mmCIF file of C-alpha atoms in Angstrom:
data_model
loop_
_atom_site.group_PDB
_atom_site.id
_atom_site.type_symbol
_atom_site.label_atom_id
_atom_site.label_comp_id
_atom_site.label_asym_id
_atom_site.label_seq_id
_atom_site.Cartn_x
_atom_site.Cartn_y
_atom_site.Cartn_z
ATOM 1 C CA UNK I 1440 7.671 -16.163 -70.175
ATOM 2 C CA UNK I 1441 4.524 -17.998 -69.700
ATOM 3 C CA UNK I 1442 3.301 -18.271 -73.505
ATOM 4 C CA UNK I 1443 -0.133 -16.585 -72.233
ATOM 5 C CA UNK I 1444 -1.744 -13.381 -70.560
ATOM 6 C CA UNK I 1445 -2.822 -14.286 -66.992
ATOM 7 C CA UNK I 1446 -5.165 -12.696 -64.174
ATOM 8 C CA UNK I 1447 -3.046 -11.938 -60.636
ATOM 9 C CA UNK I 1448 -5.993 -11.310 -57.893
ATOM 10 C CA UNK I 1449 -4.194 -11.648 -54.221
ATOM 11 C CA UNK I 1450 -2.260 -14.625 -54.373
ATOM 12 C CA UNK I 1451 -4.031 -16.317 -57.154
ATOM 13 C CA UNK I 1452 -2.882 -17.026 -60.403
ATOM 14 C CA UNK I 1453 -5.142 -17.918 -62.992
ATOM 15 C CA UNK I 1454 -5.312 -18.165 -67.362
ATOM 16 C CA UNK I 1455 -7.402 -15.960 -68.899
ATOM 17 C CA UNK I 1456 -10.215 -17.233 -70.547
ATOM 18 C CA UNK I 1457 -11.958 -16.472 -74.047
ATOM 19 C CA UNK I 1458 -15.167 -15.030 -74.501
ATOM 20 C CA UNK I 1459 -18.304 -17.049 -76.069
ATOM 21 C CA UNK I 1460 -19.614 -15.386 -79.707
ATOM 22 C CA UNK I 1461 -22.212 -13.875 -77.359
ATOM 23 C CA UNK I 1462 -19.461 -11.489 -75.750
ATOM 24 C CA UNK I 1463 -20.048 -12.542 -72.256
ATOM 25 C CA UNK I 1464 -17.713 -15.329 -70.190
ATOM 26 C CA UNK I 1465 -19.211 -18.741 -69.523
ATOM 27 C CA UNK I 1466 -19.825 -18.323 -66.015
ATOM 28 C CA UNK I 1467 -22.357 -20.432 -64.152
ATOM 29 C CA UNK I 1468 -24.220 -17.947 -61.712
ATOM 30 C CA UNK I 1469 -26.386 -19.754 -59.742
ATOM 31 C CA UNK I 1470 -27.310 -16.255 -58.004
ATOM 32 C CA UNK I 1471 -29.022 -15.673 -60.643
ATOM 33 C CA UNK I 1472 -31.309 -18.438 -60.008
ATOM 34 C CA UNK I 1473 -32.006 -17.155 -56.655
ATOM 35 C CA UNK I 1474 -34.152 -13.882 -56.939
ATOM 36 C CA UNK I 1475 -33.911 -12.928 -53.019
ATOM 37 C CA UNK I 1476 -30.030 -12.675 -53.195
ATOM 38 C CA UNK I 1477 -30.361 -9.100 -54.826
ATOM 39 C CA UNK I 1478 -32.038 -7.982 -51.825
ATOM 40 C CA UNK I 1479 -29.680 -6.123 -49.191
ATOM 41 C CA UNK I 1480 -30.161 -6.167 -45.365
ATOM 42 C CA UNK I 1481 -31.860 -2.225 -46.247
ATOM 43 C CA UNK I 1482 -34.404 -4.126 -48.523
ATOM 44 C CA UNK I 1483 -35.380 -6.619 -45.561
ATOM 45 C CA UNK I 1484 -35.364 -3.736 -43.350
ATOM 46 C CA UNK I 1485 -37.600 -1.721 -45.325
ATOM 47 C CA UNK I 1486 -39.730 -5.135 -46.320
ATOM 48 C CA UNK I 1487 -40.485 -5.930 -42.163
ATOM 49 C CA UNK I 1488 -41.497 -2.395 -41.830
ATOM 50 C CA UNK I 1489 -44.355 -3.192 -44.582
ATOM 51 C CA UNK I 1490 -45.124 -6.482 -42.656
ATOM 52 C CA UNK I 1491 -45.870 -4.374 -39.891
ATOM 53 C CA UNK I 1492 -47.384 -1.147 -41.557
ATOM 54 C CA UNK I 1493 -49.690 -4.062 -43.148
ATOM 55 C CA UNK I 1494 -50.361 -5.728 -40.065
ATOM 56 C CA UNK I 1495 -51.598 -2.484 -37.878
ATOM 57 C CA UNK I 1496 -53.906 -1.755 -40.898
ATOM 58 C CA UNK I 1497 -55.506 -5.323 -40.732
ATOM 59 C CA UNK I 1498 -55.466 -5.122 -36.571
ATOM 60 C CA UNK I 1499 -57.100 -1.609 -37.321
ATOM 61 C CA UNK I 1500 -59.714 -2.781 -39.962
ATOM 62 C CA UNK I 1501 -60.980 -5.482 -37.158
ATOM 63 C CA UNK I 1502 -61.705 -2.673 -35.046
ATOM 64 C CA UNK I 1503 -64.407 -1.589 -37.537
ATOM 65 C CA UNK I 1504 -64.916 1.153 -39.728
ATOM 66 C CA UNK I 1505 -67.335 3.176 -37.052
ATOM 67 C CA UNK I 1506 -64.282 3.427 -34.601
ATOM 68 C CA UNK I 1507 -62.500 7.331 -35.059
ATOM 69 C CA UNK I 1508 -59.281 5.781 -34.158
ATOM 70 C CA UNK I 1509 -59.639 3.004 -35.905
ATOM 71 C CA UNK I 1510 -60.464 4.850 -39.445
ATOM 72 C CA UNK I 1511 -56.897 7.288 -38.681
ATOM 73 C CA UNK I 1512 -55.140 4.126 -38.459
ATOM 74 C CA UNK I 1513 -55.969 2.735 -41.580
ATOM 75 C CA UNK I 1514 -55.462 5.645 -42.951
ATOM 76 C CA UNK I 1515 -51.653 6.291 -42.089
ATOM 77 C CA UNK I 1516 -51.124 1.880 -42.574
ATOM 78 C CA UNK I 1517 -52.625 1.376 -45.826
ATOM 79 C CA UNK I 1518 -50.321 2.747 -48.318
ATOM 80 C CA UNK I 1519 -47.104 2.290 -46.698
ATOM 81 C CA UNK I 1520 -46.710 -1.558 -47.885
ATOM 82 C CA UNK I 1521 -46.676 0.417 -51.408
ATOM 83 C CA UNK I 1522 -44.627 2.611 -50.968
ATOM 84 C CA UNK I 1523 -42.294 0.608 -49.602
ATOM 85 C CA UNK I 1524 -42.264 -1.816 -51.834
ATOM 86 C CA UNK I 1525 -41.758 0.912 -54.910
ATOM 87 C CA UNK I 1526 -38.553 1.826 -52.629
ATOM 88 C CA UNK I 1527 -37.315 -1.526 -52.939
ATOM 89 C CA UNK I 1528 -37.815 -1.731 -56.455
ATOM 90 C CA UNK I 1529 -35.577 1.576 -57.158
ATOM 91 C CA UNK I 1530 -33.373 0.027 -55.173
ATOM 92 C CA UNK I 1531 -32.928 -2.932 -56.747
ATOM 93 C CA UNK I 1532 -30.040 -2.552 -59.936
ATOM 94 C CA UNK I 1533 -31.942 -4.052 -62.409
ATOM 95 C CA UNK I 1534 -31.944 -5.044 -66.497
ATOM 96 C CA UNK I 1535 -33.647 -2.825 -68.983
ATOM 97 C CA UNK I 1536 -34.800 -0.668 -66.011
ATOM 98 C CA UNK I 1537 -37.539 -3.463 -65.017
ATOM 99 C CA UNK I 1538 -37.141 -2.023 -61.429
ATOM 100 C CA UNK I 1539 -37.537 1.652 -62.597
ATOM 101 C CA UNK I 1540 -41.092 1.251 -64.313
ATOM 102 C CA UNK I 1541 -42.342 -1.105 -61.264
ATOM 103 C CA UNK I 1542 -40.970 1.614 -59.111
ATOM 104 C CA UNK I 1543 -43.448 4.207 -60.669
ATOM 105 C CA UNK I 1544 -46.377 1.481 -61.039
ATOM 106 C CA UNK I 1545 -45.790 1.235 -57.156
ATOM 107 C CA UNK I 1546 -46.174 4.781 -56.497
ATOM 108 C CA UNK I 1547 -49.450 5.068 -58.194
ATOM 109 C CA UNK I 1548 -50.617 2.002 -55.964
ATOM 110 C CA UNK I 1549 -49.434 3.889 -53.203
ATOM 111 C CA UNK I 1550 -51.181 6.892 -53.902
ATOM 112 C CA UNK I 1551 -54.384 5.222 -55.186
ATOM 113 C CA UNK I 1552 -54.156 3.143 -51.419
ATOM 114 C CA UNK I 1553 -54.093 6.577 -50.006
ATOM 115 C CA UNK I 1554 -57.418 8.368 -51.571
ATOM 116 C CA UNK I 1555 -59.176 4.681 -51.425
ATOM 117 C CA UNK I 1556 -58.520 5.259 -47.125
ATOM 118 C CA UNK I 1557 -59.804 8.591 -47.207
ATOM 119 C CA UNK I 1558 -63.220 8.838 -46.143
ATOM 120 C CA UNK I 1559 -65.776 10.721 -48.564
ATOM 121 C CA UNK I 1560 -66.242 10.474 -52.614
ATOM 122 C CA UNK I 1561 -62.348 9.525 -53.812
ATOM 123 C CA UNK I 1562 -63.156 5.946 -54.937
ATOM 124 C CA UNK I 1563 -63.310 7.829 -58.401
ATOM 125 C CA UNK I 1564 -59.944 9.586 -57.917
ATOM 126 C CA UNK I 1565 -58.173 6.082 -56.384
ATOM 127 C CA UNK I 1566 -59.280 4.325 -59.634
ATOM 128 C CA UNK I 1567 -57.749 7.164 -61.733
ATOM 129 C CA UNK I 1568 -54.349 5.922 -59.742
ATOM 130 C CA UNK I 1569 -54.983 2.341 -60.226
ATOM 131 C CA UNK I 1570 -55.417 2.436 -63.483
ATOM 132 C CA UNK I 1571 -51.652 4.431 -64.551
ATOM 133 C CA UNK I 1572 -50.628 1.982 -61.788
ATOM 134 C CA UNK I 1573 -52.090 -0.726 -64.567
ATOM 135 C CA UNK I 1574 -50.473 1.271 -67.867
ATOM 136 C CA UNK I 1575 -47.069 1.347 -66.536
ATOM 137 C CA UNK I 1576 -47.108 -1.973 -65.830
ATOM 138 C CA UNK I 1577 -48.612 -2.688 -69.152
ATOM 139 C CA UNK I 1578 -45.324 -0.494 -70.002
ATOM 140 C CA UNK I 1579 -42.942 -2.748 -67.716
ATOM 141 C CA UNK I 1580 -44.066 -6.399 -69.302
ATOM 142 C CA UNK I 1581 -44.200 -4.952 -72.616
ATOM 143 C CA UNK I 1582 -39.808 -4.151 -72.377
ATOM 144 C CA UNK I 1583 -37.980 -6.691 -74.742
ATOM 145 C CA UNK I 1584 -41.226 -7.095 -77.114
ATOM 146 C CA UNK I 1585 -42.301 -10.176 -76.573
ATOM 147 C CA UNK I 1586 -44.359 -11.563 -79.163
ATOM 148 C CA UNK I 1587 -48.175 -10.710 -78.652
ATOM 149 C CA UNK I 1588 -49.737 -14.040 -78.542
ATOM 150 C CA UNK I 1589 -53.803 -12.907 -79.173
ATOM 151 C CA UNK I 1590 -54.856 -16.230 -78.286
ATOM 152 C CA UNK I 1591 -53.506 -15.505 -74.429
ATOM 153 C CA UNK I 1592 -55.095 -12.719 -74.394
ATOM 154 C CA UNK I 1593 -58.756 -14.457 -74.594
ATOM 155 C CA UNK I 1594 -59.195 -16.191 -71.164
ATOM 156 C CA UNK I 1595 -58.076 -13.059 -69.820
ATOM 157 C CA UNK I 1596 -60.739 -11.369 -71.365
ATOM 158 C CA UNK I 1597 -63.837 -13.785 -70.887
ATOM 159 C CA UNK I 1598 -62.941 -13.219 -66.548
ATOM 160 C CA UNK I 1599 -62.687 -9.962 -67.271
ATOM 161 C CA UNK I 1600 -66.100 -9.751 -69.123
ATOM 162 C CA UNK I 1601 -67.494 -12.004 -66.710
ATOM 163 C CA UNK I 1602 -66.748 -9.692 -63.148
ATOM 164 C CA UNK I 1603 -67.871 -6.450 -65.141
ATOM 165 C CA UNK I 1604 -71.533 -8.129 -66.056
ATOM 166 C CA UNK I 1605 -71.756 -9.456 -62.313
ATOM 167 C CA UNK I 1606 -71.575 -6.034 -60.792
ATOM 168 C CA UNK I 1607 -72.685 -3.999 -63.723
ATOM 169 C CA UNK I 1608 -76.277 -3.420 -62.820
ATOM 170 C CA UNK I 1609 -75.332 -2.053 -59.591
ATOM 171 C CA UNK I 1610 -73.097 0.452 -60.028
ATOM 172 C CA UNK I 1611 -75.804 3.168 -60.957
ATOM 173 C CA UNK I 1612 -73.592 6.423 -62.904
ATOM 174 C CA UNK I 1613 -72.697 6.561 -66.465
ATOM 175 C CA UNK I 1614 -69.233 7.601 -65.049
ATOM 176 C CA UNK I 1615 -69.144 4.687 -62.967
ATOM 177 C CA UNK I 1616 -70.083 2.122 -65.658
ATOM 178 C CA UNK I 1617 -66.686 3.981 -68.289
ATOM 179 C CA UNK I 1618 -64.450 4.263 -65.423
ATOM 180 C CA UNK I 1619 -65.554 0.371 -64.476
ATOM 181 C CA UNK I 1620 -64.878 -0.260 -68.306
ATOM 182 C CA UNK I 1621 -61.506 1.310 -68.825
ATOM 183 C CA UNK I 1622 -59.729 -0.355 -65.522
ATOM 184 C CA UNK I 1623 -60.915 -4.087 -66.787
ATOM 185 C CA UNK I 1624 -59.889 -3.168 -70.129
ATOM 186 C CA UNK I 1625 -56.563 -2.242 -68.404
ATOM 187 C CA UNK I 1626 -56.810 -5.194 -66.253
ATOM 188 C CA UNK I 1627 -56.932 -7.946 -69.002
ATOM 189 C CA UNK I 1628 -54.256 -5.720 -70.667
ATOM 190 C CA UNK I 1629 -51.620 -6.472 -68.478
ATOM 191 C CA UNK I 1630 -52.412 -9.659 -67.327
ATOM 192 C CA UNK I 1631 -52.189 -10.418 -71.059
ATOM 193 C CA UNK I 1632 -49.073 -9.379 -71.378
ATOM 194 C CA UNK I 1633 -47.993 -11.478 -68.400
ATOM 195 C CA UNK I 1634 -49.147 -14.260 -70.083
ATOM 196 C CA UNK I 1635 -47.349 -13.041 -73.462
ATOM 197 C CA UNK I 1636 -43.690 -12.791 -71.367
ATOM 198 C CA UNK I 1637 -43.761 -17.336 -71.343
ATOM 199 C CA UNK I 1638 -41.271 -18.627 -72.839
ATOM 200 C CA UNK I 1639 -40.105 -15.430 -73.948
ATOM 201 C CA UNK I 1640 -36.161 -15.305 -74.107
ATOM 202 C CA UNK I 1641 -34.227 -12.598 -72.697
ATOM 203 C CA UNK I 1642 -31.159 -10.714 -74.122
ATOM 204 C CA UNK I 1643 -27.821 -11.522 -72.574
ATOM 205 C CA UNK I 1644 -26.407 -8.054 -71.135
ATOM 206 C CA UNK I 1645 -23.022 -6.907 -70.414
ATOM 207 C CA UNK I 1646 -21.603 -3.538 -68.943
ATOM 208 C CA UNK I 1647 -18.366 -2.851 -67.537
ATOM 209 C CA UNK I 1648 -19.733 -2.531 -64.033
ATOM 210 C CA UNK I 1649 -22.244 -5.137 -64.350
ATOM 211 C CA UNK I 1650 -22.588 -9.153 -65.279
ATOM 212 C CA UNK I 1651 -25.605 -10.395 -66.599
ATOM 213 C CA UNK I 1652 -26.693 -13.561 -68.001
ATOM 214 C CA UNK I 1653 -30.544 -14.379 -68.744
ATOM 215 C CA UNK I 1654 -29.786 -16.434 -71.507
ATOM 216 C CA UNK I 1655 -32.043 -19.532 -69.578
ATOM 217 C CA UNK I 1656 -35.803 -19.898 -70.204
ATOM 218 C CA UNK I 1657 -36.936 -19.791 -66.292
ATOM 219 C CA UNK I 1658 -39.984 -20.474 -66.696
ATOM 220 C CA UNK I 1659 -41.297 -20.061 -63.157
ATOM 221 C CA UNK I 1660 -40.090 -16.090 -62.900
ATOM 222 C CA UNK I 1661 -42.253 -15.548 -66.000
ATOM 223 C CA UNK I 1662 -45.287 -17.067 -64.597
ATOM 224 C CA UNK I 1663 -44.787 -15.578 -61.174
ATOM 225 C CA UNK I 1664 -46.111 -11.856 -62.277
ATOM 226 C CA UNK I 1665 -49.158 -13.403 -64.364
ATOM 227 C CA UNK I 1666 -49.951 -15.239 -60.756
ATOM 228 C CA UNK I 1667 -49.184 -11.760 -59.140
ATOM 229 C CA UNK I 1668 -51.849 -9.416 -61.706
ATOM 230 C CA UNK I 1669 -54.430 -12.148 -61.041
ATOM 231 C CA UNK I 1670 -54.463 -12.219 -57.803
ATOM 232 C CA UNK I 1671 -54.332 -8.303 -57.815
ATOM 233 C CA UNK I 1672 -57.436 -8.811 -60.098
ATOM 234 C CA UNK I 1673 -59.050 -10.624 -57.553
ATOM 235 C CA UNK I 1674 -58.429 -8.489 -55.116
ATOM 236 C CA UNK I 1675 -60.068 -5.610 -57.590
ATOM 237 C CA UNK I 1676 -62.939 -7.686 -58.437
ATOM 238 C CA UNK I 1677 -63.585 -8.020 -54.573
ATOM 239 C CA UNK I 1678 -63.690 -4.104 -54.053
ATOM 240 C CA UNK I 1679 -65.817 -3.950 -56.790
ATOM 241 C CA UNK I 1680 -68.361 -6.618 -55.529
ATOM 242 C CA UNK I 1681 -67.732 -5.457 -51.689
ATOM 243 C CA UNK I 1682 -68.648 -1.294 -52.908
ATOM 244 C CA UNK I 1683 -71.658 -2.182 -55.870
ATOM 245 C CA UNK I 1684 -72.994 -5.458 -55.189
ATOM 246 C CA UNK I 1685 -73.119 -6.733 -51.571
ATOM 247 C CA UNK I 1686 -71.033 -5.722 -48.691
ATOM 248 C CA UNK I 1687 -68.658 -8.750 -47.921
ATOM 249 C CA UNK I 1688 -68.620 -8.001 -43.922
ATOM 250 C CA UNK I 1689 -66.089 -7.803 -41.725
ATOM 251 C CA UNK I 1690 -63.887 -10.205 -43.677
ATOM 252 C CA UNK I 1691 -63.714 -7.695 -46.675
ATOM 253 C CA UNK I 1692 -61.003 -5.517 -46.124
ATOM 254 C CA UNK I 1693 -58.712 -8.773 -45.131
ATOM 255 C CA UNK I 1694 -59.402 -10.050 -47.753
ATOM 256 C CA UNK I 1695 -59.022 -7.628 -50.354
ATOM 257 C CA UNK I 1696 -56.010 -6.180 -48.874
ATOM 258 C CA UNK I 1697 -54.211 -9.931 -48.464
ATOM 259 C CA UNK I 1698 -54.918 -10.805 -52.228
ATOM 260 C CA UNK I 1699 -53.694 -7.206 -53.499
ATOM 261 C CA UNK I 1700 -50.254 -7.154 -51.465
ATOM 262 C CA UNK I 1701 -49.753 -10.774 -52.004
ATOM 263 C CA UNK I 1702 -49.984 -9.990 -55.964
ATOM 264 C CA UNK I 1703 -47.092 -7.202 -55.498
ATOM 265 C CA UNK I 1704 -45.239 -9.630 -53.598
ATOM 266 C CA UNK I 1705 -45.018 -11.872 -56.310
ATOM 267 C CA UNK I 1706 -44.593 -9.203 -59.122
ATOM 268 C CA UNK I 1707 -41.840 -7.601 -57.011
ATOM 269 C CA UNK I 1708 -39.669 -11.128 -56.390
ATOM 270 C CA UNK I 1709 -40.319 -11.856 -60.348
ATOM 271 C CA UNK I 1710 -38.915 -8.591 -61.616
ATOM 272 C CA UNK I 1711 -36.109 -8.878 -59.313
ATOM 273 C CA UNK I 1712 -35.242 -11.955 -61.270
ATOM 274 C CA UNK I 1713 -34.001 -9.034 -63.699
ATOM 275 C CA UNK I 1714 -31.616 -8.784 -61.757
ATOM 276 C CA UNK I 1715 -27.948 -7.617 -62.735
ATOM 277 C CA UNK I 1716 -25.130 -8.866 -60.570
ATOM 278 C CA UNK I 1717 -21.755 -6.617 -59.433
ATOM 279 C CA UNK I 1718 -19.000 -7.739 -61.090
ATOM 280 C CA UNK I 1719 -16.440 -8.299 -58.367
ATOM 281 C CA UNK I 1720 -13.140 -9.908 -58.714
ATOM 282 C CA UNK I 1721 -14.713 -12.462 -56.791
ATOM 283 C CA UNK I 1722 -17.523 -13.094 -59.370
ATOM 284 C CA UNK I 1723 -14.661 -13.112 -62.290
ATOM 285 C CA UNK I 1724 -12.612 -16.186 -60.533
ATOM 286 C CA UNK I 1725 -15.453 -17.640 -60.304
ATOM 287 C CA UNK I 1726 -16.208 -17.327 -63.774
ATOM 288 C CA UNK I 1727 -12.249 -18.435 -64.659
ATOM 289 C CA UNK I 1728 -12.286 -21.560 -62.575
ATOM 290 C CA UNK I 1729 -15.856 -22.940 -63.430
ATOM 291 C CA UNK I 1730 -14.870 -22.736 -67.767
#
């Protein structure tokens, strides 16, 4: 006898509310804004135990590399930050399966962590990883099609060109020289696309078990991966001049290994931007009350 349809949850009482042309209700989340909210106390769990993993690798690698039980250590350290982190990612409900593809990219890493440890001729092989780690990410910043923006795509390549003629000389095989060509090819690729993701505007989604809204141009989640690949580009360019050019001493390995898992830090809090929220009864009052 109320003239309007209205929303009983517990002992609350409130109007229902229309929908914007966009098909989703005006609801302010501010989670949204706050990318470490999606992680669960499993994903904090499961991020200490990389801390640590990557700590007893870097207490290892100050042992040296002529030390037996040094070398095992590194060996059963190094790729567990990965791996890890690719199990956060799955874990992670997330739009247009960002989390999915970064997932995958992370196994790769992983993998090409584990050959790279491995003592003997499997720098070749751990490239071979590293560079599908680099095409599904290529893959994973390409979802939504942002526009291509060529012109971004030219500072990238000029840093690119510019590590490959430093170390070039040195590195002796004609497989050596195509494999170095192909991974800074790849490189630039997906740092370019990075850079092509600015200002790009999402897609508001909406399922029935999930609330999305992305409809804001947050511009510091979009620069945060492009930060992330070119640090992880650093951290690639170091190996490179470390292996071919000269050895960088007992610093090298810390930091390679610091620049490289502080790049997937970065690209793993970005994507997780992505996002999606539960929708909880809790999430639609707030949705009702703040219209």
């Amino acid at each position: 006898g109320r003239g309007r349809s209205e929303i009983h949850l517990g002992c609350h009482c409130l109007p229902k509310q229309p929908l914007t042309l966009a098909g989703k209700m005006k609801a302010p989340l501010m989670e949204n804004m706050q990318p470490f909210s999606y992680f669960r106390p499993m994903h904090w769990v499961l991020g200490g135990c990389a801390c640590v993993s990557g700590l007893a690798f870097l207490i290892a690698a100050g042992w040296g590399s002529n030390n037996r039980d040094a070398n095992l250590a590194m060996v059963a350290t190094k790729a567990i930050p990965s791996g890890l982190m690719g199990v956060i990612a799955a874990t992670v409900p997330c739009a247009d399966h960002f989390n999915y593809f970064l997932a995958v990219a992370f196994a790769f890493a992983c993998g090409g962590d584990f050959l790279l440890s491995l003592p003997g001729s499997f720098f070749v092989p751990g490239m071979g990883l590293f560079a599908l780690h680099h095409i599904v990410m290529i893959i994973t910043f390409s979802i939504g099609r942002p526009r291509l923006h060529l012109l971004r795509l030219i500072p990238g390549a000029l840093v690119g060109a510019a590590m490959t003629a430093t170390v070039w000389e040195e590195m002796g095989s004609v497989v050596m020289h195509v494999a170095m060509v192909v991974y800074m090819v790849l490189s630039v690729i997906v740092c370019w696309r990075c850079a092509s993701r600015i200002g790009h505007y999402e897609s508001s989604l909406s399922t029935k078990r999930y609330e999305f809204q992305q409809n804001e141009k947050i511009v510091l989640f979009q620069v945060l991966p492009l930060v992330g690949v070119s640090i992880f580009a650093v951290s690639d360019y170091l190996i490179a001049v470390n292996r071919f050019l000269s050895p960088l001493g007992a610093s090298a390995e810390y930091c390679i290994m610091l620049t490289y898992w502080g790049g997937q830090v970065l690209i793993l809090v970005a994507v997780c931007r992505h996002a999606w929220r539960p929708k909880t009864k809790s999430s639609v009052v707030l949705g009702l009350i703040h219209t």
